[in-house]
mmCIF file of C-alpha atoms in Angstrom:
data_model
loop_
_atom_site.group_PDB
_atom_site.id
_atom_site.type_symbol
_atom_site.label_atom_id
_atom_site.label_comp_id
_atom_site.label_asym_id
_atom_site.label_seq_id
_atom_site.Cartn_x
_atom_site.Cartn_y
_atom_site.Cartn_z
ATOM 1 C CA MET A 1 -50.992 -3.061 -31.561
ATOM 2 C CA THR A 2 -48.294 -2.767 -29.222
ATOM 3 C CA ALA A 3 -48.680 -3.515 -25.535
ATOM 4 C CA ARG A 4 -49.916 -0.836 -22.611
ATOM 5 C CA ILE A 5 -47.376 -1.328 -19.536
ATOM 6 C CA GLY A 6 -48.549 0.418 -16.600
ATOM 7 C CA VAL A 7 -46.476 2.408 -13.728
ATOM 8 C CA VAL A 8 -46.914 2.673 -10.598
ATOM 9 C CA THR A 9 -46.059 6.111 -9.251
ATOM 10 C CA PHE A 10 -46.308 6.256 -4.827
ATOM 11 C CA PRO A 11 -45.471 8.955 -3.015
ATOM 12 C CA GLY A 12 -41.811 8.680 -2.601
ATOM 13 C CA SER A 13 -41.280 6.899 -6.107
ATOM 14 C CA LEU A 14 -38.063 7.754 -7.613
ATOM 15 C CA ASP A 15 -37.727 5.879 -10.390
ATOM 16 C CA ASP A 16 -41.563 5.354 -12.593
ATOM 17 C CA GLN A 17 -40.627 8.562 -15.251
ATOM 18 C CA ASP A 18 -37.400 5.787 -16.335
ATOM 19 C CA THR A 19 -39.022 2.835 -16.561
ATOM 20 C CA ARG A 20 -41.932 4.364 -18.194
ATOM 21 C CA ARG A 21 -39.015 5.502 -20.557
ATOM 22 C CA ALA A 22 -37.242 2.390 -20.808
ATOM 23 C CA ILE A 23 -40.993 0.814 -21.742
ATOM 24 C CA ARG A 24 -41.602 3.379 -24.529
ATOM 25 C CA LEU A 25 -37.972 2.696 -25.616
ATOM 26 C CA ALA A 26 -38.379 -1.084 -26.148
ATOM 27 C CA GLY A 27 -41.847 -0.357 -28.309
ATOM 28 C CA ALA A 28 -44.443 -0.446 -25.937
ATOM 29 C CA GLU A 29 -46.771 1.988 -24.791
ATOM 30 C CA PRO A 30 -46.037 3.116 -20.656
ATOM 31 C CA VAL A 31 -49.041 4.053 -18.795
ATOM 32 C CA ALA A 32 -48.877 6.130 -15.534
ATOM 33 C CA LEU A 33 -50.932 5.033 -13.019
ATOM 34 C CA TRP A 34 -51.357 6.521 -9.093
ATOM 35 C CA HIS A 35 -51.290 4.692 -6.233
ATOM 36 C CA LYS A 36 -54.540 5.922 -4.698
ATOM 37 C CA ASP A 37 -56.389 5.278 -8.166
ATOM 38 C CA LYS A 38 -57.563 1.179 -7.926
ATOM 39 C CA ASP A 39 -58.393 1.394 -11.780
ATOM 40 C CA LEU A 40 -55.522 -0.115 -14.092
ATOM 41 C CA LYS A 41 -56.382 1.489 -17.090
ATOM 42 C CA GLN A 42 -56.460 -1.775 -18.936
ATOM 43 C CA VAL A 43 -53.051 -2.386 -18.929
ATOM 44 C CA ASP A 44 -51.919 -5.279 -19.942
ATOM 45 C CA ALA A 45 -48.926 -5.440 -17.089
ATOM 46 C CA VAL A 46 -47.762 -3.743 -14.700
ATOM 47 C CA VAL A 47 -44.345 -2.453 -13.111
ATOM 48 C CA LEU A 48 -43.980 -1.570 -9.689
ATOM 49 C CA PRO A 49 -40.775 0.390 -9.472
ATOM 50 C CA GLY A 50 -37.557 1.870 -7.454
ATOM 51 C CA GLY A 51 -37.889 4.699 -5.102
ATOM 52 C CA PHE A 52 -38.654 5.247 -1.340
ATOM 53 C CA SER A 53 -42.257 4.515 -0.960
ATOM 54 C CA TYR A 54 -43.451 6.261 2.605
ATOM 55 C CA GLY A 55 -40.278 6.379 3.302
ATOM 56 C CA ASP A 56 -39.619 3.021 3.604
ATOM 57 C CA TYR A 57 -40.989 3.183 7.243
ATOM 58 C CA LEU A 58 -42.451 0.343 9.298
ATOM 59 C CA ARG A 59 -40.982 -1.406 6.582
ATOM 60 C CA ALA A 60 -39.275 -0.803 3.138
ATOM 61 C CA GLY A 61 -42.761 -1.526 1.412
ATOM 62 C CA ALA A 62 -45.418 -2.589 4.023
ATOM 63 C CA ILE A 63 -47.296 0.697 3.797
ATOM 64 C CA SER A 64 -47.833 0.879 0.528
ATOM 65 C CA ARG A 65 -48.595 -2.567 0.204
ATOM 66 C CA PHE A 66 -51.900 -1.614 1.627
ATOM 67 C CA SER A 67 -52.652 1.473 -0.877
ATOM 68 C CA PRO A 68 -55.989 1.346 -3.383
ATOM 69 C CA VAL A 69 -53.416 0.390 -5.972
ATOM 70 C CA MET A 70 -52.163 -2.867 -4.590
ATOM 71 C CA GLU A 71 -55.824 -4.456 -3.945
ATOM 72 C CA SER A 72 -55.791 -4.639 -7.740
ATOM 73 C CA VAL A 73 -52.588 -4.976 -8.417
ATOM 74 C CA ILE A 74 -52.653 -8.242 -6.211
ATOM 75 C CA ALA A 75 -55.889 -9.231 -7.074
ATOM 76 C CA GLN A 76 -54.936 -9.378 -11.068
ATOM 77 C CA ALA A 77 -51.269 -10.261 -10.311
ATOM 78 C CA LYS A 78 -52.994 -13.515 -8.356
ATOM 79 C CA ALA A 79 -54.868 -13.932 -12.051
ATOM 80 C CA GLY A 80 -51.871 -13.750 -14.491
ATOM 81 C CA LEU A 81 -51.724 -10.239 -15.056
ATOM 82 C CA PRO A 82 -47.548 -10.030 -15.322
ATOM 83 C CA VAL A 83 -46.134 -7.412 -12.603
ATOM 84 C CA LEU A 84 -42.226 -6.764 -12.309
ATOM 85 C CA GLY A 85 -40.658 -5.273 -9.147
ATOM 86 C CA ILE A 86 -37.765 -3.610 -9.283
ATOM 87 C CA CYS A 87 -35.953 -2.546 -6.083
ATOM 88 C CA ASN A 88 -38.753 -0.663 -3.929
ATOM 89 C CA GLY A 89 -40.991 -2.328 -5.634
ATOM 90 C CA PHE A 90 -39.563 -6.098 -5.121
ATOM 91 C CA GLN A 91 -39.738 -4.914 -1.500
ATOM 92 C CA ILE A 92 -43.426 -3.976 -1.977
ATOM 93 C CA LEU A 93 -44.049 -8.079 -3.495
ATOM 94 C CA THR A 94 -42.812 -9.182 -0.937
ATOM 95 C CA GLU A 95 -44.744 -7.121 1.989
ATOM 96 C CA ALA A 96 -47.832 -8.373 -0.074
ATOM 97 C CA HIS A 97 -46.990 -11.785 0.023
ATOM 98 C CA LEU A 98 -47.334 -12.338 -3.660
ATOM 99 C CA LEU A 99 -43.454 -13.396 -3.588
ATOM 100 C CA PRO A 100 -41.973 -15.712 -0.491
ATOM 101 C CA GLY A 101 -39.295 -14.288 1.633
ATOM 102 C CA GLY A 102 -38.282 -10.379 2.995
ATOM 103 C CA MET A 103 -36.341 -7.862 2.804
ATOM 104 C CA LEU A 104 -33.966 -6.615 5.081
ATOM 105 C CA GLY A 105 -31.317 -3.783 5.620
ATOM 106 C CA ASN A 106 -27.880 -4.616 3.672
ATOM 107 C CA ASP A 107 -25.684 -6.758 5.626
ATOM 108 C CA HIS A 108 -22.905 -4.046 6.326
ATOM 109 C CA LEU A 109 -25.420 -1.424 7.169
ATOM 110 C CA HIS A 110 -24.300 0.951 4.230
ATOM 111 C CA PHE A 111 -26.386 2.115 1.443
ATOM 112 C CA VAL A 112 -24.869 0.749 -1.911
ATOM 113 C CA CYS A 113 -24.582 2.164 -5.361
ATOM 114 C CA ARG A 114 -22.543 0.634 -8.558
ATOM 115 C CA ASP A 115 -22.698 -0.968 -11.597
ATOM 116 C CA GLN A 116 -23.267 -5.197 -10.207
ATOM 117 C CA ARG A 117 -22.778 -8.094 -11.752
ATOM 118 C CA LEU A 118 -25.654 -11.180 -12.298
ATOM 119 C CA ARG A 119 -26.441 -14.285 -13.541
ATOM 120 C CA VAL A 120 -30.414 -15.205 -15.452
ATOM 121 C CA GLU A 121 -30.972 -18.245 -13.766
ATOM 122 C CA ASN A 122 -34.623 -18.347 -14.749
ATOM 123 C CA ALA A 123 -34.971 -17.578 -18.818
ATOM 124 C CA ARG A 124 -38.733 -18.380 -18.396
ATOM 125 C CA THR A 125 -40.371 -16.003 -17.046
ATOM 126 C CA ALA A 126 -42.858 -13.265 -18.793
ATOM 127 C CA TRP A 127 -39.811 -10.588 -18.083
ATOM 128 C CA THR A 128 -36.984 -12.604 -18.847
ATOM 129 C CA GLY A 129 -37.824 -14.319 -22.099
ATOM 130 C CA ASP A 130 -35.199 -12.235 -24.081
ATOM 131 C CA TYR A 131 -32.314 -13.500 -21.680
ATOM 132 C CA SER A 132 -30.798 -17.421 -22.284
ATOM 133 C CA GLU A 133 -30.144 -19.081 -19.374
ATOM 134 C CA GLY A 134 -26.978 -18.637 -17.531
ATOM 135 C CA GLN A 135 -26.621 -15.086 -19.593
ATOM 136 C CA GLU A 136 -24.675 -13.115 -17.786
ATOM 137 C CA ILE A 137 -25.345 -9.071 -17.283
ATOM 138 C CA ARG A 138 -24.646 -5.570 -15.575
ATOM 139 C CA VAL A 139 -27.199 -3.127 -14.523
ATOM 140 C CA PRO A 140 -26.738 -0.780 -11.578
ATOM 141 C CA LEU A 141 -28.018 -1.207 -8.135
ATOM 142 C CA LYS A 142 -28.517 0.819 -5.457
ATOM 143 C CA ASN A 143 -30.410 0.511 -1.977
ATOM 144 C CA MET A 144 -30.365 0.103 1.286
ATOM 145 C CA ASP A 145 -32.586 -2.507 2.144
ATOM 146 C CA GLY A 146 -31.696 -5.265 -0.619
ATOM 147 C CA ARG A 147 -30.644 -8.436 1.826
ATOM 148 C CA TYR A 148 -32.931 -10.956 0.416
ATOM 149 C CA VAL A 149 -34.049 -13.650 3.166
ATOM 150 C CA ALA A 150 -36.134 -16.475 4.059
ATOM 151 C CA ASP A 151 -36.618 -19.487 5.629
ATOM 152 C CA ARG A 152 -34.987 -22.930 5.115
ATOM 153 C CA TYR A 153 -38.069 -24.658 4.032
ATOM 154 C CA THR A 154 -38.898 -21.637 1.649
ATOM 155 C CA LEU A 155 -34.978 -21.164 0.098
ATOM 156 C CA ASP A 156 -35.158 -25.266 -0.479
ATOM 157 C CA GLU A 157 -37.763 -24.198 -2.837
ATOM 158 C CA LEU A 158 -36.750 -21.116 -4.288
ATOM 159 C CA GLU A 159 -33.811 -23.510 -6.138
ATOM 160 C CA ALA A 160 -35.837 -26.735 -5.989
ATOM 161 C CA GLU A 161 -38.418 -25.113 -8.400
ATOM 162 C CA GLY A 162 -35.769 -22.621 -10.662
ATOM 163 C CA ARG A 163 -37.993 -19.635 -8.957
ATOM 164 C CA VAL A 164 -34.156 -17.759 -8.534
ATOM 165 C CA ALA A 165 -34.939 -15.723 -11.223
ATOM 166 C CA PHE A 166 -31.541 -13.513 -10.410
ATOM 167 C CA ARG A 167 -28.299 -13.918 -8.799
ATOM 168 C CA TYR A 168 -25.176 -12.330 -7.659
ATOM 169 C CA LEU A 169 -22.379 -12.855 -9.423
ATOM 170 C CA VAL A 170 -19.513 -13.262 -6.341
ATOM 171 C CA ASP A 171 -16.529 -14.104 -7.872
ATOM 172 C CA GLY A 172 -14.533 -11.825 -8.940
ATOM 173 C CA ASP A 173 -13.288 -7.994 -7.774
ATOM 174 C CA ALA A 174 -15.580 -6.009 -5.839
ATOM 175 C CA ALA A 175 -14.621 -2.973 -8.086
ATOM 176 C CA ASP A 176 -15.864 -5.050 -11.104
ATOM 177 C CA GLY A 177 -19.073 -5.365 -10.052
ATOM 178 C CA TYR A 178 -19.089 -8.860 -8.511
ATOM 179 C CA GLY A 179 -19.775 -10.222 -4.837
ATOM 180 C CA ASN A 180 -23.165 -10.412 -2.891
ATOM 181 C CA PRO A 181 -23.391 -6.690 -2.203
ATOM 182 C CA ASN A 182 -26.188 -6.869 0.920
ATOM 183 C CA GLY A 183 -25.869 -10.440 2.086
ATOM 184 C CA SER A 184 -28.498 -12.137 0.338
ATOM 185 C CA LEU A 185 -29.229 -15.672 1.070
ATOM 186 C CA ASN A 186 -28.418 -18.089 -1.606
ATOM 187 C CA ASP A 187 -26.817 -14.882 -3.852
ATOM 188 C CA ILE A 188 -30.248 -14.192 -4.467
ATOM 189 C CA ALA A 189 -30.938 -10.625 -6.610
ATOM 190 C CA GLY A 190 -34.427 -11.804 -7.622
ATOM 191 C CA ILE A 191 -37.572 -14.289 -7.745
ATOM 192 C CA THR A 192 -40.138 -15.267 -9.511
ATOM 193 C CA ASN A 193 -43.471 -16.401 -8.228
ATOM 194 C CA GLU A 194 -44.540 -20.367 -9.534
ATOM 195 C CA ALA A 195 -46.444 -19.122 -12.279
ATOM 196 C CA GLY A 196 -43.761 -16.944 -14.180
ATOM 197 C CA ASN A 197 -46.178 -14.130 -14.006
ATOM 198 C CA VAL A 198 -44.898 -11.843 -10.907
ATOM 199 C CA VAL A 199 -40.879 -11.351 -10.809
ATOM 200 C CA GLY A 200 -39.007 -8.810 -8.275
ATOM 201 C CA LEU A 201 -35.258 -8.437 -8.088
ATOM 202 C CA MET A 202 -33.431 -5.403 -6.519
ATOM 203 C CA PRO A 203 -31.303 -3.536 -9.566
ATOM 204 C CA HIS A 204 -32.003 -1.417 -12.270
ATOM 205 C CA PRO A 205 -33.040 -3.029 -15.417
ATOM 206 C CA GLU A 206 -35.101 0.331 -16.155
ATOM 207 C CA HIS A 207 -31.035 2.096 -15.712
ATOM 208 C CA ALA A 208 -29.295 -0.315 -18.431
ATOM 209 C CA VAL A 209 -31.237 0.501 -21.392
ATOM 210 C CA GLU A 210 -29.606 3.321 -23.644
ATOM 211 C CA PRO A 211 -25.841 3.326 -24.557
ATOM 212 C CA LEU A 212 -25.619 6.892 -24.436
ATOM 213 C CA VAL A 213 -26.190 7.094 -20.831
ATOM 214 C CA GLY A 214 -25.243 5.808 -17.522
ATOM 215 C CA SER A 215 -22.551 2.477 -17.652
ATOM 216 C CA GLY A 216 -23.904 2.852 -21.638
ATOM 217 C CA ARG A 217 -25.395 -1.076 -21.146
ATOM 218 C CA THR A 218 -28.768 -1.702 -22.181
ATOM 219 C CA ASP A 219 -28.515 -5.035 -20.133
ATOM 220 C CA GLY A 220 -31.836 -3.885 -18.992
ATOM 221 C CA LEU A 221 -33.620 -3.339 -21.889
ATOM 222 C CA PRO A 222 -34.821 -7.266 -22.370
ATOM 223 C CA PHE A 223 -37.156 -7.177 -19.601
ATOM 224 C CA PHE A 224 -38.895 -4.834 -21.625
ATOM 225 C CA THR A 225 -38.551 -6.245 -24.941
ATOM 226 C CA SER A 226 -39.271 -10.081 -23.184
ATOM 227 C CA ILE A 227 -42.697 -8.748 -21.367
ATOM 228 C CA LEU A 228 -43.513 -6.925 -25.074
ATOM 229 C CA LYS A 229 -43.039 -9.852 -27.191
ATOM 230 C CA LYS A 230 -45.199 -12.041 -24.561
ATOM 231 C CA LEU A 231 -48.109 -9.789 -24.707
ATOM 232 C CA VAL A 232 -47.680 -9.569 -28.527
ATOM 233 C CA THR A 233 -47.714 -12.752 -29.397
ATOM 234 C CA ALA A 234 -50.443 -14.182 -26.397
ATOM 235 C CA MET B 1 -58.751 4.002 28.547
ATOM 236 C CA ALA B 2 -55.243 1.943 28.132
ATOM 237 C CA ARG B 3 -52.259 0.840 26.141
ATOM 238 C CA VAL B 4 -51.920 -1.888 24.255
ATOM 239 C CA VAL B 5 -48.338 -2.341 23.712
ATOM 240 C CA VAL B 6 -46.817 -4.145 20.493
ATOM 241 C CA ASP B 7 -43.228 -5.847 20.223
ATOM 242 C CA VAL B 8 -41.810 -6.618 17.246
ATOM 243 C CA MET B 9 -38.405 -8.676 16.933
ATOM 244 C CA LEU B 10 -36.609 -10.858 14.256
ATOM 245 C CA LYS B 11 -36.823 -13.883 14.047
ATOM 246 C CA PRO B 12 -33.944 -15.393 16.175
ATOM 247 C CA GLU B 13 -32.789 -17.125 13.029
ATOM 248 C CA ILE B 14 -32.242 -14.117 10.857
ATOM 249 C CA LEU B 15 -29.368 -11.824 11.541
ATOM 250 C CA ASP B 16 -29.893 -8.471 12.477
ATOM 251 C CA PRO B 17 -26.614 -5.985 12.273
ATOM 252 C CA GLN B 18 -27.454 -2.945 13.571
ATOM 253 C CA GLY B 19 -28.272 -5.283 17.129
ATOM 254 C CA GLN B 20 -24.266 -6.884 16.357
ATOM 255 C CA ALA B 21 -23.160 -3.259 15.263
ATOM 256 C CA VAL B 22 -24.170 -2.190 18.736
ATOM 257 C CA GLN B 23 -23.128 -4.620 20.539
ATOM 258 C CA ARG B 24 -19.405 -4.127 19.339
ATOM 259 C CA ALA B 25 -19.954 -0.857 20.570
ATOM 260 C CA LEU B 26 -20.167 -1.818 24.295
ATOM 261 C CA PRO B 27 -16.849 -2.439 25.416
ATOM 262 C CA ARG B 28 -15.553 0.840 23.728
ATOM 263 C CA LEU B 29 -18.280 2.046 25.936
ATOM 264 C CA GLY B 30 -16.455 -0.299 28.873
ATOM 265 C CA PHE B 31 -19.321 -1.941 29.571
ATOM 266 C CA ASP B 32 -18.423 -5.517 28.948
ATOM 267 C CA GLY B 33 -20.443 -9.026 29.723
ATOM 268 C CA VAL B 34 -22.688 -8.247 27.118
ATOM 269 C CA SER B 35 -22.436 -11.125 24.155
ATOM 270 C CA ASP B 36 -25.372 -10.508 21.982
ATOM 271 C CA VAL B 37 -27.833 -7.817 21.078
ATOM 272 C CA ARG B 38 -30.133 -7.433 19.123
ATOM 273 C CA GLN B 39 -32.733 -4.523 18.074
ATOM 274 C CA GLY B 40 -36.906 -4.378 17.851
ATOM 275 C CA LYS B 41 -39.591 -2.071 17.696
ATOM 276 C CA ARG B 42 -42.353 -1.371 19.746
ATOM 277 C CA PHE B 43 -45.620 0.269 19.145
ATOM 278 C CA GLU B 44 -47.451 1.876 21.834
ATOM 279 C CA LEU B 45 -51.408 2.708 21.178
ATOM 280 C CA GLU B 46 -53.784 4.025 23.002
ATOM 281 C CA VAL B 47 -57.175 2.666 22.784
ATOM 282 C CA ASP B 48 -59.929 4.898 23.593
ATOM 283 C CA GLY B 49 -62.413 2.607 26.091
ATOM 284 C CA PRO B 50 -61.930 -0.875 27.298
ATOM 285 C CA VAL B 51 -59.168 -3.029 25.801
ATOM 286 C CA ASP B 52 -62.039 -6.269 25.888
ATOM 287 C CA GLU B 53 -61.290 -9.348 24.325
ATOM 288 C CA ALA B 54 -62.746 -8.161 20.861
ATOM 289 C CA ALA B 55 -60.060 -5.094 20.827
ATOM 290 C CA LEU B 56 -57.046 -7.177 21.816
ATOM 291 C CA ALA B 57 -58.047 -9.573 18.921
ATOM 292 C CA ARG B 58 -58.041 -7.140 16.253
ATOM 293 C CA ILE B 59 -54.932 -5.220 17.632
ATOM 294 C CA HIS B 60 -52.810 -9.165 16.656
ATOM 295 C CA ASP B 61 -54.354 -8.752 13.525
ATOM 296 C CA LEU B 62 -53.013 -5.934 13.282
ATOM 297 C CA ALA B 63 -49.958 -6.430 14.908
ATOM 298 C CA GLU B 64 -50.151 -9.798 12.354
ATOM 299 C CA SER B 65 -50.792 -8.038 8.836
ATOM 300 C CA PHE B 66 -49.075 -4.618 9.008
ATOM 301 C CA LEU B 67 -47.126 -3.740 11.909
ATOM 302 C CA ALA B 68 -44.913 -7.509 11.489
ATOM 303 C CA ASN B 69 -44.231 -8.944 8.507
ATOM 304 C CA THR B 70 -44.293 -12.462 10.308
ATOM 305 C CA VAL B 71 -42.438 -13.731 7.806
ATOM 306 C CA ILE B 72 -39.411 -12.377 9.021
ATOM 307 C CA GLU B 73 -40.564 -10.815 12.309
ATOM 308 C CA ASP B 74 -42.601 -12.331 15.565
ATOM 309 C CA PHE B 75 -44.571 -10.552 18.060
ATOM 310 C CA THR B 76 -46.243 -9.784 21.191
ATOM 311 C CA VAL B 77 -49.030 -7.658 21.929
ATOM 312 C CA LYS B 78 -49.557 -7.020 25.850
ATOM 313 C CA VAL B 79 -52.179 -4.852 27.382
ATOM 314 C CA GLU B 80 -50.616 -1.642 30.261
ATOM 315 C CA GLU B 81 -53.396 0.149 32.306
ATOM 316 C CA VAL B 82 -52.645 3.509 32.586
ATOM 317 C CA ALA B 83 -52.805 4.569 35.744
ATOM 318 C CA GLU B 84 -55.354 6.742 37.014
ATOM 319 C CA ALA B 85 -53.412 8.739 38.888
ATOM 320 C CA ALA B 86 -51.135 9.696 35.502
ATOM 321 C CA LYS B 87 -53.456 11.555 33.867
#
C-alpha cells in the first residue's frame, strides 16, 4: 500500500499536473481533486498547487479559499490532515487562515522567475522530514505576489517556535539564485503551522524533481518522499 | 435603494510599493508637494431594499471575511443614499 495524495485543481491552477507527476515519481499515488467537489476521496494528504486561481482577483487565493473543496480541506487540516500549499496554494492557505500572515505583491512590482536558493529551517514538518535542518537547496520560483507579511508579534512567534520552514538565502550573487526575491519579511520563503501538518511556500519543489528537465536538479523531490515516508510509516 | 461603499486599505505599517511608484511619478508630472501615496480598493455595493442595521451588519461581515483580509488590510463601510433625481 502506498499513500494517496490529492492535488486540487482550481480554475486557473497551472502546476497541478506537475505536482501529480512529482508525487508519482516519489512513489505515491496522485489523486486529482476538483475545486467544486467537497469530496476529498479519502486521500492521506492534499497539495494545493501553484497557478493563478480566479486570476488572482480581489487578492491572490481570496476567492479559491471559499470553494467547496476548501471547506473539507480546512476542516480536515485542523484535524491533522497534511496539507502543502505551493505558491498560489500558499496564498490560499494564508487566506484560509490555516497559516498566519498574508501575501502581497513583490516589492519591486515585477513578476519574478528564476532558480532560487533556500535554506531548510525546519526539517520536522510532515513535508520536510527527508531534508536536514540547515540544508541549502535550489528550486524554481515564479510569482507576482510572493511578499510574505505579518505583524511583528506573529513574526516573533514564528521565529521563536521554529515555524519558518524555508528562508531565502540572501548572501550571494543574484544571478546565482541568491537574494530576497520579493521583499518577504525576515526573508521568509515558507512557514508551517504549529502542528507541522500544514506547510506553505512560494518556490516550486514540484518543478525540481527530475534530472532530465528544468535546472537538472532534484532538490524538490524530498517534499514528496518526506510525506510518503511519514504516511506509510504512520 | 442605496449604495454601500466599502473602502479597503493596506494597514499603515505595511509597505505599499504601488503607492510609492505613483508618488514617485508625481514630480515628473509637475505635481509637487505630495509626500506619500497609498493605494487602496473601493467596492460599491448596490443594495436592494432598505439599508437597515441588519443589512449593514451583514455587509460588515462580508467586508471582514472576504472583501478585506484583516491580517493585512483595514476597511470602512459607509452608506451613500442614491438620490431620487439621479434615477
